[in-house]
XYZ file of N, CA and C in Angstrom:
519
model
N 229.884 128.795 -30.798
C 230.688 129.385 -31.849
C 231.874 128.484 -32.171
N 232.085 128.290 -33.408
C 233.218 127.515 -33.900
C 234.402 128.462 -34.084
N 235.489 128.188 -33.412
C 236.674 129.028 -33.549
C 237.548 128.419 -34.638
N 237.979 129.234 -35.554
C 238.723 128.722 -36.703
C 240.138 128.317 -36.303
N 240.639 127.352 -36.996
C 241.998 126.855 -36.792
C 243.019 127.967 -37.052
N 242.751 128.804 -38.043
C 243.676 129.878 -38.394
C 243.842 130.883 -37.247
N 242.792 131.038 -36.452
C 242.847 131.965 -35.328
C 243.534 131.317 -34.124
N 243.253 130.061 -33.865
C 243.741 129.417 -32.651
C 245.194 128.939 -32.732
N 245.630 128.450 -33.864
C 246.990 127.910 -33.965
C 248.046 128.946 -33.592
N 247.976 130.174 -34.106
C 248.989 131.162 -33.705
C 248.940 131.510 -32.220
N 247.793 131.353 -31.601
C 247.671 131.659 -30.171
C 248.142 130.503 -29.304
N 247.955 129.285 -29.774
C 248.303 128.106 -28.980
C 249.773 127.724 -29.141
N 250.360 127.988 -30.278
C 251.740 127.584 -30.545
C 252.719 128.127 -29.500
N 252.692 129.439 -29.142
C 253.620 129.914 -28.107
C 253.367 129.260 -26.747
N 252.113 128.996 -26.431
C 251.787 128.349 -25.169
C 252.331 126.929 -25.144
N 252.176 126.211 -26.228
C 252.700 124.842 -26.318
C 254.221 124.841 -26.175
N 254.887 125.788 -26.823
C 256.344 125.876 -26.716
C 256.767 126.179 -25.278
N 256.043 127.067 -24.601
C 256.365 127.409 -23.213
C 256.163 126.208 -22.295
N 255.126 125.448 -22.514
C 254.880 124.247 -21.700
C 255.984 123.223 -21.928
N 256.406 123.046 -23.163
C 257.519 122.129 -23.454
C 258.797 122.592 -22.770
N 259.051 123.910 -22.776
C 260.222 124.445 -22.088
C 260.125 124.219 -20.578
N 258.939 124.396 -20.005
C 258.750 124.128 -18.574
C 259.026 122.668 -18.247
N 258.549 121.765 -19.069
C 258.805 120.339 -18.854
C 260.294 120.030 -18.919
N 260.987 120.616 -19.895
C 262.436 120.406 -20.008
C 263.145 120.949 -18.769
N 262.699 122.107 -18.276
C 263.281 122.671 -17.069
C 263.059 121.799 -15.852
N 261.876 121.216 -15.735
C 261.603 120.311 -14.615
C 262.500 119.082 -14.664
N 262.739 118.561 -15.855
C 263.651 117.419 -15.982
C 265.064 117.816 -15.576
N 265.488 119.023 -15.948
C 266.823 119.497 -15.560
C 266.927 119.679 -14.050
N 265.864 120.162 -13.421
C 265.890 120.360 -11.968
C 266.102 119.053 -11.215
N 265.577 117.969 -11.734
C 265.767 116.673 -11.076
C 267.237 116.314 -10.969
N 268.047 116.746 -11.920
C 269.475 116.430 -11.900
C 270.254 117.292 -10.919
N 269.707 118.422 -10.537
C 270.401 119.280 -9.586
C 270.601 118.589 -8.254
N 269.630 117.857 -7.787
C 269.754 117.187 -6.496
C 270.863 116.153 -6.496
N 271.226 115.646 -7.646
C 272.295 114.657 -7.736
C 273.667 115.316 -7.717
N 273.722 116.636 -7.859
C 274.983 117.357 -7.947
C 275.233 118.175 -6.675
N 274.984 117.580 -5.518
C 275.058 118.319 -4.264
C 276.428 118.925 -3.999
N 277.489 118.265 -4.420
C 278.827 118.736 -4.086
C 279.529 119.398 -5.256
N 278.832 119.548 -6.371
C 279.427 120.209 -7.519
C 279.576 121.694 -7.223
N 280.670 122.256 -7.665
C 280.939 123.671 -7.477
C 281.092 124.290 -8.864
N 280.423 125.437 -9.083
C 280.434 126.092 -10.381
C 280.889 127.540 -10.243
N 281.438 128.085 -11.327
C 281.738 129.509 -11.288
C 280.410 130.268 -11.361
N 280.423 131.500 -10.890
C 279.190 132.275 -10.737
C 278.458 132.480 -12.059
N 279.170 132.796 -13.123
C 278.524 133.077 -14.409
C 277.815 131.840 -14.950
N 278.438 130.673 -14.830
C 277.818 129.424 -15.293
C 276.559 129.126 -14.491
N 276.648 129.254 -13.182
C 275.501 128.964 -12.323
C 274.352 129.934 -12.583
N 274.648 131.222 -12.700
C 273.587 132.194 -12.949
C 272.971 132.000 -14.334
N 273.769 131.579 -15.294
C 273.233 131.260 -16.613
C 272.248 130.108 -16.554
N 272.582 129.085 -15.762
C 271.665 127.953 -15.562
C 270.361 128.408 -14.923
N 270.471 129.248 -13.915
C 269.282 129.736 -13.212
C 268.404 130.548 -14.163
N 269.010 131.397 -14.969
C 268.240 132.165 -15.950
C 267.545 131.246 -16.950
N 268.252 130.217 -17.400
C 267.641 129.260 -18.333
C 266.441 128.566 -17.705
N 266.557 128.204 -16.434
C 265.463 127.518 -15.750
C 264.265 128.440 -15.519
N 264.500 129.731 -15.325
C 263.396 130.653 -15.057
C 262.767 131.218 -16.331
N 263.432 131.090 -17.444
C 262.944 131.697 -18.698
C 261.536 131.259 -19.082
N 261.189 129.949 -19.088
C 259.823 129.560 -19.476
C 258.750 130.127 -18.538
N 259.023 130.124 -17.247
C 258.076 130.683 -16.273
C 257.819 132.158 -16.574
N 258.880 132.911 -16.814
C 258.725 134.339 -17.086
C 258.075 134.581 -18.442
N 258.378 133.741 -19.419
C 257.787 133.902 -20.748
C 256.269 133.745 -20.702
N 255.781 132.845 -19.859
C 254.336 132.674 -19.732
C 253.656 133.917 -19.183
N 254.413 134.764 -18.542
C 253.871 135.999 -17.966
C 254.278 137.244 -18.760
N 254.883 137.037 -19.921
C 255.373 138.142 -20.755
C 256.390 139.006 -20.018
N 257.209 138.401 -19.189
C 258.265 139.114 -18.480
C 259.585 138.736 -19.143
N 260.324 139.741 -19.552
C 261.614 139.506 -20.192
C 262.712 139.404 -19.149
N 263.803 138.742 -19.544
C 264.992 138.691 -18.706
C 266.056 139.549 -19.349
N 266.731 140.323 -18.534
C 267.890 141.047 -19.036
C 269.043 140.052 -19.115
N 269.861 140.134 -20.153
C 270.982 139.193 -20.267
C 272.002 139.441 -19.163
N 272.769 138.410 -18.846
C 273.828 138.562 -17.860
C 274.895 139.499 -18.398
N 275.436 140.285 -17.520
C 276.491 141.207 -17.912
C 277.800 140.453 -18.104
N 278.664 140.993 -18.923
C 279.964 140.371 -19.165
C 280.885 140.624 -17.969
N 282.039 139.994 -17.989
C 283.010 140.170 -16.906
C 283.469 141.619 -16.812
N 283.506 142.319 -17.936
C 283.924 143.717 -17.927
C 282.834 144.631 -17.382
N 281.590 144.234 -17.495
C 280.468 145.086 -17.090
C 280.027 144.865 -15.651
N 280.397 143.744 -15.062
C 279.906 143.410 -13.718
C 281.055 142.972 -12.829
N 280.848 143.118 -11.539
C 281.820 142.642 -10.560
C 281.469 141.206 -10.193
N 281.864 140.270 -11.041
C 281.516 138.870 -10.806
C 282.229 138.342 -9.583
N 281.530 137.563 -8.747
C 282.182 136.943 -7.588
C 283.323 136.033 -8.059
N 284.429 136.099 -7.357
C 285.585 135.292 -7.747
C 285.482 133.861 -7.240
N 284.794 133.658 -6.133
C 284.724 132.327 -5.562
C 283.767 131.433 -6.358
N 284.068 130.153 -6.346
C 283.151 129.189 -6.945
C 281.970 129.019 -5.991
N 280.820 128.678 -6.536
C 279.599 128.631 -5.742
C 279.008 127.235 -5.738
N 278.463 126.832 -4.592
C 277.739 125.576 -4.497
C 276.323 125.820 -5.001
N 275.856 125.023 -5.958
C 274.606 125.344 -6.654
C 273.330 125.326 -5.825
N 273.144 124.346 -4.944
C 271.835 124.136 -4.341
C 271.228 125.348 -3.657
N 271.823 125.877 -2.610
C 271.161 126.995 -1.908
C 270.962 128.211 -2.808
N 271.972 128.537 -3.588
C 271.862 129.707 -4.439
C 270.787 129.524 -5.502
N 270.719 128.336 -6.092
C 269.706 128.090 -7.117
C 268.303 128.243 -6.533
N 268.066 127.633 -5.379
C 266.741 127.721 -4.762
C 266.387 129.157 -4.420
N 267.319 129.894 -3.834
C 267.040 131.277 -3.449
C 266.843 132.180 -4.660
N 267.638 131.975 -5.690
C 267.506 132.806 -6.891
C 266.174 132.546 -7.590
N 265.825 131.277 -7.792
C 264.555 130.966 -8.447
C 263.374 131.468 -7.609
N 263.448 131.303 -6.289
C 262.370 131.791 -5.424
C 262.295 133.324 -5.458
N 263.439 133.995 -5.520
C 263.454 135.460 -5.587
C 262.868 135.956 -6.904
N 263.223 135.301 -7.991
C 262.665 135.661 -9.294
C 261.151 135.489 -9.260
N 260.689 134.368 -8.716
C 259.250 134.112 -8.612
C 258.577 135.154 -7.722
N 259.222 135.473 -6.599
C 258.683 136.478 -5.671
C 258.483 137.820 -6.386
N 259.474 138.250 -7.147
C 259.380 139.544 -7.828
C 258.384 139.512 -8.984
N 258.314 138.386 -9.680
C 257.395 138.281 -10.824
C 255.943 138.207 -10.378
N 255.690 137.614 -9.229
C 254.330 137.404 -8.753
C 253.941 138.328 -7.612
N 254.779 139.293 -7.315
C 254.536 140.157 -6.171
C 253.353 141.076 -6.346
N 253.198 141.955 -5.369
C 252.084 142.903 -5.357
C 252.150 143.853 -6.545
N 250.990 144.289 -6.975
C 250.925 145.278 -8.040
C 251.050 144.659 -9.423
N 251.253 145.525 -10.362
C 251.368 145.117 -11.754
C 252.655 144.319 -11.979
N 252.570 143.296 -12.810
C 253.738 142.460 -13.098
C 254.844 143.300 -13.735
N 256.104 142.983 -13.418
C 257.204 143.733 -14.024
C 257.363 143.384 -15.508
N 258.050 144.227 -16.228
C 258.347 143.967 -17.637
C 259.662 143.218 -17.789
N 260.602 143.441 -16.882
C 261.918 142.811 -16.941
C 262.307 142.294 -15.555
N 263.049 141.213 -15.558
C 263.744 140.742 -14.367
C 265.223 140.790 -14.719
N 266.019 141.415 -13.869
C 267.450 141.536 -14.128
C 268.236 140.956 -12.968
N 269.361 140.352 -13.302
C 270.271 139.812 -12.295
C 271.591 140.542 -12.440
N 272.020 141.169 -11.338
C 273.252 141.950 -11.337
C 274.214 141.351 -10.314
N 275.241 140.654 -10.765
C 276.217 140.109 -9.817
C 277.097 141.211 -9.245
N 277.413 141.074 -7.979
C 278.329 141.972 -7.308
C 279.365 141.084 -6.626
N 280.366 141.654 -6.016
C 281.453 140.833 -5.485
C 281.017 139.881 -4.375
N 280.073 140.292 -3.531
C 279.684 139.445 -2.406
C 278.200 139.105 -2.371
N 277.481 139.499 -3.419
C 276.042 139.252 -3.445
C 275.536 139.351 -4.875
N 274.277 138.955 -5.035
C 273.626 139.050 -6.345
C 272.326 139.809 -6.139
N 272.133 140.823 -6.950
C 270.925 141.646 -6.893
C 269.960 141.162 -7.970
N 268.747 140.820 -7.572
C 267.689 140.457 -8.511
C 266.683 141.597 -8.446
N 266.389 142.190 -9.600
C 265.477 143.326 -9.575
C 264.400 143.177 -10.639
N 263.239 143.690 -10.289
C 262.103 143.740 -11.205
C 262.040 145.156 -11.735
N 262.014 145.277 -13.047
C 262.040 146.593 -13.659
C 260.751 146.841 -14.415
N 260.167 147.981 -14.172
C 258.983 148.403 -14.902
C 259.434 149.066 -16.193
N 258.606 149.019 -17.196
C 258.935 149.674 -18.451
C 258.141 149.077 -19.584
N 258.497 149.423 -20.783
C 257.798 148.940 -21.963
C 258.410 147.626 -22.391
N 257.598 146.587 -22.467
C 258.059 145.266 -22.862
C 258.100 145.162 -24.374
N 259.107 144.436 -24.846
C 259.172 144.125 -26.272
C 258.790 142.679 -26.515
N 258.287 142.003 -25.481
C 257.870 140.608 -25.626
C 256.724 140.521 -26.619
N 256.696 139.438 -27.376
C 255.674 139.313 -28.410
C 254.746 138.137 -28.164
N 254.584 137.741 -26.927
C 253.703 136.615 -26.634
C 252.257 137.017 -26.885
N 251.441 136.041 -27.218
C 250.037 136.328 -27.508
C 249.248 136.535 -26.224
N 248.037 137.039 -26.357
C 247.185 137.305 -25.191
C 246.947 136.056 -24.373
N 246.931 134.903 -24.993
C 246.621 133.674 -24.263
C 247.719 133.305 -23.275
N 248.941 133.792 -23.493
C 250.039 133.455 -22.599
C 250.260 134.500 -21.522
N 249.316 135.415 -21.361
C 249.518 136.486 -20.411
C 248.485 136.435 -19.288
N 248.944 136.652 -18.082
C 248.008 136.900 -17.003
C 247.867 135.780 -16.004
N 247.233 136.151 -14.914
C 247.060 135.241 -13.792
C 246.057 134.137 -14.089
N 245.174 134.348 -15.079
C 244.171 133.334 -15.359
C 244.782 132.080 -15.971
N 245.974 132.183 -16.540
C 246.623 131.018 -17.115
C 247.283 130.175 -16.027
N 247.999 130.819 -15.146
C 248.706 130.113 -14.085
C 248.265 130.728 -12.774
N 247.560 129.956 -11.989
C 247.006 130.483 -10.762
C 247.728 129.864 -9.573
N 248.947 130.346 -9.317
C 249.723 129.870 -8.193
C 249.924 131.032 -7.228
N 249.896 130.755 -5.939
C 250.084 131.850 -4.986
C 251.521 132.355 -5.030
N 251.711 133.654 -4.858
C 253.068 134.202 -4.865
C 253.829 133.826 -3.601
N 255.146 133.877 -3.696
C 256.001 133.711 -2.517
C 256.145 135.098 -1.910
N 255.668 135.260 -0.694
C 255.776 136.570 -0.062
C 257.137 136.712 0.623
N 257.378 137.881 1.181
C 258.664 138.138 1.850
C 258.933 137.141 2.977
N 257.902 136.860 3.745
C 258.074 135.951 4.872
C 258.465 134.548 4.393
N 257.822 134.081 3.321
C 258.150 132.772 2.773
C 259.555 132.718 2.216
N 259.977 133.774 1.525
C 261.331 133.822 0.972
C 262.367 133.902 2.087
N 262.072 134.677 3.126
C 262.990 134.761 4.263
C 263.083 133.416 4.983
N 261.973 132.724 5.113
C 261.968 131.396 5.745
C 262.841 130.421 4.951
N 262.742 130.468 3.621
C 263.586 129.617 2.780
C 265.060 129.954 2.995
N 265.397 131.232 3.021
C 266.783 131.644 3.242
C 267.284 131.163 4.601
N 266.460 131.310 5.629
C 266.847 130.846 6.959
C 267.081 129.338 6.963
N 266.201 128.597 6.322
C 266.338 127.141 6.246
C 267.629 126.744 5.527
N 267.996 127.497 4.506
C 269.207 127.208 3.729
C 270.448 127.842 4.354
N 270.272 128.473 5.513
C 271.344 129.156 6.224
C 272.046 130.164 5.315
N 271.221 130.938 4.625
C 271.710 131.958 3.700
C 271.137 133.308 4.102
N 271.763 134.351 3.600
C 271.318 135.704 3.932
C 270.734 136.369 2.695
N 269.540 136.933 2.863
C 268.937 137.751 1.816
C 268.512 139.073 2.436
N 268.291 140.042 1.581
C 267.841 141.357 2.032
C 266.876 141.907 0.987
N 265.824 142.519 1.457
C 264.849 143.142 0.566
C 265.173 144.628 0.491
N 265.666 145.074 -0.646
C 265.962 146.490 -0.825
C 264.672 147.289 -0.962
N 263.719 146.710 -1.663
C 262.428 147.351 -1.899
C 261.474 146.257 -2.376
N 260.283 146.656 -2.805
C 259.362 145.679 -3.396
C 259.855 145.195 -4.751
N 260.864 145.864 -5.301
C 261.351 145.550 -6.635
C 262.745 144.952 -6.663
N 263.347 144.647 -5.505
C 264.727 144.191 -5.503
C 265.019 143.298 -4.301
N 265.733 142.197 -4.582
C 266.166 141.273 -3.539
C 267.670 141.080 -3.679
N 268.382 141.123 -2.567
C 269.813 140.837 -2.544
C 270.013 139.447 -1.959
N 270.749 138.606 -2.665
C 271.108 137.275 -2.180
C 272.613 137.304 -1.931
N 273.008 137.125 -0.669
C 274.405 137.199 -0.298
C 275.086 135.850 -0.519
N 276.345 135.913 -0.920
C 277.121 134.709 -1.199
C 277.952 134.364 0.026
N 278.127 133.085 0.230
C 278.992 132.611 1.301
C 278.407 132.620 2.672
C-alpha cells in the first residue's frame, strides 16, 4: 500500500520536531559537566531541568505543569549546585513517566523549602501529539525502578524519598 504524503507529513512533523528537541537537549547536557562548580538559584535550575525533560515527555504525550511563581511556592532560598540535583530530577521524572501502570498525563514539580516534590498526575491530557508519537513502541527503553533511582541518589550522596508510586521527594543539601 502506498501511503499518501498528505497523511504522513502531519504525523511525522511532530516526531521530527521532538527528535530535534532531544538532540538540542543532548547538546545542552554536554555543557553541564563543564559547569561543576556553578551555583544557580532554584527557579533557574528547575527551569533548565524542565526544558531538558520536555522533549522526552512530549514523545509520550505527557504534559508538564509550569513552575509555580515565588508567591505560589515555597522556593528554597539557598543556591543549588546543578549536577546532583539535575541528575536526580531527570531520573525521577523518567522514573515516574515510565513507571508501572498507565503513563501519567502530567508531571509536576513542586518546590518546597528543603526539598522538591516531583509528582505524576493522572487526568485528561490536552496534549495534541499524533498517534505516531505515543506509546512504548516508539521508544523502547527500560524504566528506572525505585532501586535504580535510590542507587543513583546514594552514589550522589543525596536523599530521596518515595511518597507513593506517583511521587518522589528530592531533598536539598
